């Protein structure tokens, strides 16, 4: 499969399905993927097939490149809608994540005060206090929760290392309106396992958990690019809209849908 990796700590801007014109930040090595999950739908590929030889980008280098880029975009009058931390894996794995977020807020306020800051995280490290503190500083703290079924998470999201779902959900509750829940819905079968999390078996307990977390917003979406595992299928627009309507009706939460 084609693997999508980012060779620079700052990339784009690109048109995001969820955020508009997005300037991306990759805090992972440029030559491969590092992640605390190994999602079978990840556009960056599977962990074992994208081994890295370089290390994390230096924190000062990330901020220098970002500052130059925003200064240039400001001069051209073409500032982004959002600065998005994503890239080649889980951004919160960077050892200087908190410092980088603090400096990004400072630079954003200097060059693009109307630009939001987003972090796309799988949530595996939100129990760490420095990560929790950093995520409170951004505008869009987007945390993955594809389901609340442990077997599904183990088979599809494939956490690496210690991952206690109950602890993660408790920490999501601590964020409350300072977090956005993002959920990937897929259908199909992979290695004999039915990966369709659009079924009521998965959706109902997920909605109940959303009500407990009470986030600022829920973002639901489906696969948009080639995936490393064969057998995955997009969830249809009709199914996504139906799930979104259920969330709105049963929880009163705001829901954004990307197809």
mmCIF file of C-alpha atoms in Angstrom:
data_model
loop_
_atom_site.group_PDB
_atom_site.id
_atom_site.type_symbol
_atom_site.label_atom_id
_atom_site.label_comp_id
_atom_site.label_asym_id
_atom_site.label_seq_id
_atom_site.Cartn_x
_atom_site.Cartn_y
_atom_site.Cartn_z
ATOM 1 C CA UNK A 1 0.000 0.000 0.000
ATOM 2 C CA UNK A 2 1.023 3.645 -0.350
ATOM 3 C CA UNK A 3 2.180 5.008 2.995
ATOM 4 C CA UNK A 4 1.585 8.670 3.777
ATOM 5 C CA UNK A 5 4.462 10.117 5.804
ATOM 6 C CA UNK A 6 5.564 13.700 6.439
ATOM 7 C CA UNK A 7 9.244 14.547 6.002
ATOM 8 C CA UNK A 8 9.134 17.978 7.626
ATOM 9 C CA UNK A 9 8.066 19.022 11.122
ATOM 10 C CA UNK A 10 5.778 21.612 9.495
ATOM 11 C CA UNK A 11 3.758 20.722 6.402
ATOM 12 C CA UNK A 12 0.977 22.160 4.308
ATOM 13 C CA UNK A 13 -1.228 24.015 4.556
ATOM 14 C CA UNK A 14 -3.779 21.438 3.400
ATOM 15 C CA UNK A 15 -7.554 21.424 3.215
ATOM 16 C CA UNK A 16 -8.798 19.382 6.180
ATOM 17 C CA UNK A 17 -12.157 17.615 6.146
ATOM 18 C CA UNK A 18 -12.752 18.729 9.727
ATOM 19 C CA UNK A 19 -10.827 21.967 10.320
ATOM 20 C CA UNK A 20 -10.583 23.970 7.104
ATOM 21 C CA UNK A 21 -7.165 25.245 5.963
ATOM 22 C CA UNK A 22 -4.761 23.401 8.234
ATOM 23 C CA UNK A 23 -1.029 23.901 8.789
ATOM 24 C CA UNK A 24 0.278 20.566 10.017
ATOM 25 C CA UNK A 25 2.938 19.817 12.611
ATOM 26 C CA UNK A 26 4.670 16.441 12.729
ATOM 27 C CA UNK A 27 6.487 15.789 16.024
ATOM 28 C CA UNK A 28 7.549 12.289 14.967
ATOM 29 C CA UNK A 29 10.629 11.169 12.999
ATOM 30 C CA UNK A 30 10.571 12.122 9.329
ATOM 31 C CA UNK A 31 11.495 8.644 8.066
ATOM 32 C CA UNK A 32 8.774 6.511 9.627
ATOM 33 C CA UNK A 33 5.912 6.058 12.030
ATOM 34 C CA UNK A 34 6.022 5.957 15.835
ATOM 35 C CA UNK A 35 2.724 5.383 17.601
ATOM 36 C CA UNK A 36 1.274 3.966 20.789
ATOM 37 C CA UNK A 37 -1.534 2.483 18.652
ATOM 38 C CA UNK A 38 -1.205 0.395 15.499
ATOM 39 C CA UNK A 39 -4.608 1.021 13.923
ATOM 40 C CA UNK A 40 -5.357 -1.273 11.017
ATOM 41 C CA UNK A 41 -6.792 1.695 9.085
ATOM 42 C CA UNK A 42 -3.881 4.124 9.624
ATOM 43 C CA UNK A 43 -2.814 6.028 6.498
ATOM 44 C CA UNK A 44 0.772 6.093 7.845
ATOM 45 C CA UNK A 45 0.930 2.301 7.624
ATOM 46 C CA UNK A 46 1.573 -0.335 10.272
ATOM 47 C CA UNK A 47 4.228 0.276 12.926
ATOM 48 C CA UNK A 48 6.419 -2.695 12.069
ATOM 49 C CA UNK A 49 6.607 -1.710 8.399
ATOM 50 C CA UNK A 50 7.700 1.875 8.991
ATOM 51 C CA UNK A 51 10.707 1.588 11.302
ATOM 52 C CA UNK A 52 12.611 4.815 11.883
ATOM 53 C CA UNK A 53 16.328 5.542 11.940
ATOM 54 C CA UNK A 54 16.127 9.196 12.942
ATOM 55 C CA UNK A 55 14.893 10.572 16.254
ATOM 56 C CA UNK A 56 12.228 13.033 17.263
ATOM 57 C CA UNK A 57 12.736 16.509 15.769
ATOM 58 C CA UNK A 58 14.421 18.942 18.138
ATOM 59 C CA UNK A 59 11.899 21.098 19.933
ATOM 60 C CA UNK A 60 13.648 24.351 19.020
ATOM 61 C CA UNK A 61 13.785 23.327 15.355
ATOM 62 C CA UNK A 62 10.036 22.684 15.303
ATOM 63 C CA UNK A 63 9.304 26.112 16.745
ATOM 64 C CA UNK A 64 11.804 27.887 14.455
ATOM 65 C CA UNK A 65 10.265 26.319 11.343
ATOM 66 C CA UNK A 66 6.734 27.069 12.543
ATOM 67 C CA UNK A 67 7.607 30.678 13.336
ATOM 68 C CA UNK A 68 9.150 31.243 9.903
ATOM 69 C CA UNK A 69 6.182 29.636 8.163
ATOM 70 C CA UNK A 70 3.566 31.672 10.030
ATOM 71 C CA UNK A 71 5.550 34.893 9.520
ATOM 72 C CA UNK A 72 5.687 34.185 5.782
ATOM 73 C CA UNK A 73 1.981 33.329 5.582
ATOM 74 C CA UNK A 74 1.135 36.464 7.556
ATOM 75 C CA UNK A 75 3.066 38.642 5.099
ATOM 76 C CA UNK A 76 1.204 36.999 2.216
ATOM 77 C CA UNK A 77 -2.153 37.462 3.939
ATOM 78 C CA UNK A 78 -2.926 33.734 3.740
ATOM 79 C CA UNK A 79 -3.000 32.511 7.329
ATOM 80 C CA UNK A 80 -4.400 29.047 8.114
ATOM 81 C CA UNK A 81 -7.622 28.394 9.980
ATOM 82 C CA UNK A 82 -5.871 25.952 12.285
ATOM 83 C CA UNK A 83 -2.477 24.575 13.293
ATOM 84 C CA UNK A 84 -2.882 20.812 13.605
ATOM 85 C CA UNK A 85 -0.578 18.438 15.468
ATOM 86 C CA UNK A 86 -0.843 15.087 13.695
ATOM 87 C CA UNK A 87 1.858 13.609 11.440
ATOM 88 C CA UNK A 88 3.621 10.241 11.508
ATOM 89 C CA UNK A 89 2.001 8.765 14.598
ATOM 90 C CA UNK A 90 1.024 9.915 18.083
ATOM 91 C CA UNK A 91 2.143 13.548 18.661
ATOM 92 C CA UNK A 92 2.041 13.360 22.463
ATOM 93 C CA UNK A 93 4.937 10.864 22.387
ATOM 94 C CA UNK A 94 7.384 13.718 21.822
ATOM 95 C CA UNK A 95 9.327 14.151 25.095
ATOM 96 C CA UNK A 96 8.976 17.952 24.906
ATOM 97 C CA UNK A 97 5.309 17.999 23.932
ATOM 98 C CA UNK A 98 4.225 20.416 26.674
ATOM 99 C CA UNK A 99 6.992 22.933 25.880
ATOM 100 C CA UNK A 100 6.214 22.769 22.162
ATOM 101 C CA UNK A 101 2.514 23.414 22.792
ATOM 102 C CA UNK A 102 3.324 26.368 25.059
ATOM 103 C CA UNK A 103 5.622 27.873 22.418
ATOM 104 C CA UNK A 104 3.107 27.214 19.643
ATOM 105 C CA UNK A 105 0.475 29.167 21.583
ATOM 106 C CA UNK A 106 2.929 32.048 21.960
ATOM 107 C CA UNK A 107 3.808 32.101 18.251
ATOM 108 C CA UNK A 108 0.186 31.719 17.202
ATOM 109 C CA UNK A 109 -0.746 34.706 19.349
ATOM 110 C CA UNK A 110 2.015 36.734 17.661
ATOM 111 C CA UNK A 111 1.360 35.950 13.994
ATOM 112 C CA UNK A 112 -2.117 34.449 13.738
ATOM 113 C CA UNK A 113 -4.260 35.247 16.785
ATOM 114 C CA UNK A 114 -7.437 34.081 15.051
ATOM 115 C CA UNK A 115 -5.927 30.686 14.169
ATOM 116 C CA UNK A 116 -6.931 27.714 16.330
ATOM 117 C CA UNK A 117 -4.595 24.978 17.557
ATOM 118 C CA UNK A 118 -5.692 21.345 17.273
ATOM 119 C CA UNK A 119 -4.126 18.125 18.520
ATOM 120 C CA UNK A 120 -5.245 14.767 17.126
ATOM 121 C CA UNK A 121 -4.430 12.153 19.759
ATOM 122 C CA UNK A 122 -5.370 8.524 20.338
ATOM 123 C CA UNK A 123 -5.719 9.352 24.042
ATOM 124 C CA UNK A 124 -3.293 6.723 25.265
ATOM 125 C CA UNK A 125 -1.117 9.287 27.056
ATOM 126 C CA UNK A 126 -3.701 11.691 28.458
ATOM 127 C CA UNK A 127 -3.240 10.082 31.877
ATOM 128 C CA UNK A 128 0.233 11.687 31.979
ATOM 129 C CA UNK A 129 -0.014 15.040 33.724
ATOM 130 C CA UNK A 130 2.273 16.947 31.347
ATOM 131 C CA UNK A 131 0.228 15.745 28.368
ATOM 132 C CA UNK A 132 -3.038 16.539 30.141
ATOM 133 C CA UNK A 133 -1.774 20.036 30.955
ATOM 134 C CA UNK A 134 -0.641 20.620 27.368
ATOM 135 C CA UNK A 135 -3.979 19.561 25.909
ATOM 136 C CA UNK A 136 -5.802 22.030 28.138
ATOM 137 C CA UNK A 137 -3.919 24.819 26.331
ATOM 138 C CA UNK A 138 -5.182 24.066 22.818
ATOM 139 C CA UNK A 139 -8.458 25.007 21.145
ATOM 140 C CA UNK A 140 -9.308 21.569 19.789
ATOM 141 C CA UNK A 141 -8.169 18.672 21.955
ATOM 142 C CA UNK A 142 -9.392 15.805 19.760
ATOM 143 C CA UNK A 143 -9.263 12.400 21.443
ATOM 144 C CA UNK A 144 -9.943 9.098 19.692
ATOM 145 C CA UNK A 145 -12.672 6.820 21.004
ATOM 146 C CA UNK A 146 -13.699 4.387 18.274
ATOM 147 C CA UNK A 147 -15.681 2.227 20.697
ATOM 148 C CA UNK A 148 -15.803 1.274 24.364
ATOM 149 C CA UNK A 149 -15.472 -2.428 23.553
ATOM 150 C CA UNK A 150 -12.064 -3.729 24.649
ATOM 151 C CA UNK A 151 -11.917 -6.601 22.165
ATOM 152 C CA UNK A 152 -12.633 -4.228 19.284
ATOM 153 C CA UNK A 153 -9.962 -1.794 20.478
ATOM 154 C CA UNK A 154 -7.447 -4.632 20.793
ATOM 155 C CA UNK A 155 -8.237 -5.945 17.297
ATOM 156 C CA UNK A 156 -8.633 -2.666 15.390
ATOM 157 C CA UNK A 157 -6.814 0.123 17.285
ATOM 158 C CA UNK A 158 -4.168 -2.295 18.611
ATOM 159 C CA UNK A 159 -2.756 -0.348 21.615
ATOM 160 C CA UNK A 160 0.908 -0.933 22.402
ATOM 161 C CA UNK A 161 2.074 -1.085 26.001
ATOM 162 C CA UNK A 162 -0.202 -0.414 28.967
ATOM 163 C CA UNK A 163 -3.678 0.775 27.988
ATOM 164 C CA UNK A 164 -6.462 0.815 30.546
ATOM 165 C CA UNK A 165 -9.693 1.869 28.853
ATOM 166 C CA UNK A 166 -11.458 2.766 32.108
ATOM 167 C CA UNK A 167 -8.584 5.044 33.182
ATOM 168 C CA UNK A 168 -8.569 6.722 29.767
ATOM 169 C CA UNK A 169 -12.322 7.346 29.866
ATOM 170 C CA UNK A 170 -12.065 8.745 33.400
ATOM 171 C CA UNK A 171 -9.422 11.192 32.169
ATOM 172 C CA UNK A 172 -11.630 12.167 29.233
ATOM 173 C CA UNK A 173 -14.349 12.996 31.769
ATOM 174 C CA UNK A 174 -11.849 15.247 33.565
ATOM 175 C CA UNK A 175 -11.477 17.271 30.347
ATOM 176 C CA UNK A 176 -15.231 17.648 29.875
ATOM 177 C CA UNK A 177 -15.922 20.577 27.561
ATOM 178 C CA UNK A 178 -12.157 20.947 26.985
ATOM 179 C CA UNK A 179 -12.104 17.927 24.682
ATOM 180 C CA UNK A 180 -13.566 16.739 21.403
ATOM 181 C CA UNK A 181 -14.221 13.035 20.878
ATOM 182 C CA UNK A 182 -13.301 11.733 17.429
ATOM 183 C CA UNK A 183 -14.552 8.359 16.240
ATOM 184 C CA UNK A 184 -13.655 6.394 13.125
ATOM 185 C CA UNK A 185 -16.492 4.234 11.828
ATOM 186 C CA UNK A 186 -15.651 1.422 9.422
ATOM 187 C CA UNK A 187 -17.257 -1.697 8.043
ATOM 188 C CA UNK A 188 -16.004 -4.956 6.604
ATOM 189 C CA UNK A 189 -14.022 -7.930 7.877
ATOM 190 C CA UNK A 190 -10.289 -8.267 8.573
ATOM 191 C CA UNK A 191 -8.648 -11.608 9.401
ATOM 192 C CA UNK A 192 -12.030 -13.130 10.191
ATOM 193 C CA UNK A 193 -13.044 -10.324 12.592
ATOM 194 C CA UNK A 194 -16.102 -8.206 11.834
ATOM 195 C CA UNK A 195 -14.820 -4.625 12.164
ATOM 196 C CA UNK A 196 -18.230 -2.986 11.681
ATOM 197 C CA UNK A 197 -18.512 -0.638 14.675
ATOM 198 C CA UNK A 198 -21.604 1.023 13.191
ATOM 199 C CA UNK A 199 -23.726 -1.792 14.657
ATOM 200 C CA UNK A 200 -25.957 -1.036 17.634
ATOM 201 C CA UNK A 201 -23.880 -3.462 19.748
ATOM 202 C CA UNK A 202 -21.052 -0.900 19.598
ATOM 203 C CA UNK A 203 -22.940 2.347 19.069
ATOM 204 C CA UNK A 204 -25.273 2.236 22.089
ATOM 205 C CA UNK A 205 -22.585 1.860 24.817
ATOM 206 C CA UNK A 206 -20.418 4.387 22.959
ATOM 207 C CA UNK A 207 -23.250 6.935 23.067
ATOM 208 C CA UNK A 208 -23.812 6.240 26.763
ATOM 209 C CA UNK A 209 -20.116 6.921 27.396
ATOM 210 C CA UNK A 210 -20.244 10.141 25.373
ATOM 211 C CA UNK A 211 -23.019 11.315 27.662
ATOM 212 C CA UNK A 212 -20.786 10.635 30.676
ATOM 213 C CA UNK A 213 -17.773 12.415 29.146
ATOM 214 C CA UNK A 214 -19.865 15.398 28.017
ATOM 215 C CA UNK A 215 -17.309 16.735 25.507
ATOM 216 C CA UNK A 216 -17.454 20.021 23.622
ATOM 217 C CA UNK A 217 -18.184 18.187 20.399
ATOM 218 C CA UNK A 218 -18.186 14.769 18.740
ATOM 219 C CA UNK A 219 -16.514 14.244 15.372
ATOM 220 C CA UNK A 220 -17.416 11.122 13.428
ATOM 221 C CA UNK A 221 -15.801 10.137 10.182
ATOM 222 C CA UNK A 222 -14.752 7.173 8.049
ATOM 223 C CA UNK A 223 -11.741 6.069 6.028
ATOM 224 C CA UNK A 224 -10.757 8.447 3.256
ATOM 225 C CA UNK A 225 -7.507 6.918 1.944
ATOM 226 C CA UNK A 226 -5.910 3.568 1.260
ATOM 227 C CA UNK A 227 -5.529 1.445 4.392
ATOM 228 C CA UNK A 228 -2.785 -1.047 5.336
ATOM 229 C CA UNK A 229 -5.315 -3.826 6.064
ATOM 230 C CA UNK A 230 -7.485 -5.251 3.314
ATOM 231 C CA UNK A 231 -11.173 -5.823 3.910
ATOM 232 C CA UNK A 232 -11.963 -2.423 5.423
ATOM 233 C CA UNK A 233 -14.864 -0.506 3.908
ATOM 234 C CA UNK A 234 -16.104 3.073 4.252
ATOM 235 C CA UNK A 235 -19.175 3.625 6.360
ATOM 236 C CA UNK A 236 -21.854 5.155 4.141
ATOM 237 C CA UNK A 237 -23.114 8.706 4.424
ATOM 238 C CA UNK A 238 -26.550 7.395 5.440
ATOM 239 C CA UNK A 239 -25.096 5.334 8.297
ATOM 240 C CA UNK A 240 -22.896 8.174 9.577
ATOM 241 C CA UNK A 241 -25.817 10.590 9.460
ATOM 242 C CA UNK A 242 -27.992 8.103 11.338
ATOM 243 C CA UNK A 243 -25.403 7.699 14.095
ATOM 244 C CA UNK A 244 -24.938 11.475 14.310
ATOM 245 C CA UNK A 245 -28.688 11.980 14.651
ATOM 246 C CA UNK A 246 -28.793 9.431 17.485
ATOM 247 C CA UNK A 247 -25.996 11.228 19.347
ATOM 248 C CA UNK A 248 -27.716 14.599 18.984
ATOM 249 C CA UNK A 249 -31.096 13.228 20.061
ATOM 250 C CA UNK A 250 -29.892 11.108 22.987
ATOM 251 C CA UNK A 251 -27.158 13.369 24.386
ATOM 252 C CA UNK A 252 -27.764 16.885 23.079
ATOM 253 C CA UNK A 253 -24.113 17.057 22.015
ATOM 254 C CA UNK A 254 -22.884 18.858 18.909
ATOM 255 C CA UNK A 255 -21.805 16.446 16.180
ATOM 256 C CA UNK A 256 -19.699 17.045 13.055
ATOM 257 C CA UNK A 257 -19.710 14.418 10.312
ATOM 258 C CA UNK A 258 -16.976 13.928 7.685
ATOM 259 C CA UNK A 259 -17.641 11.535 4.805
#
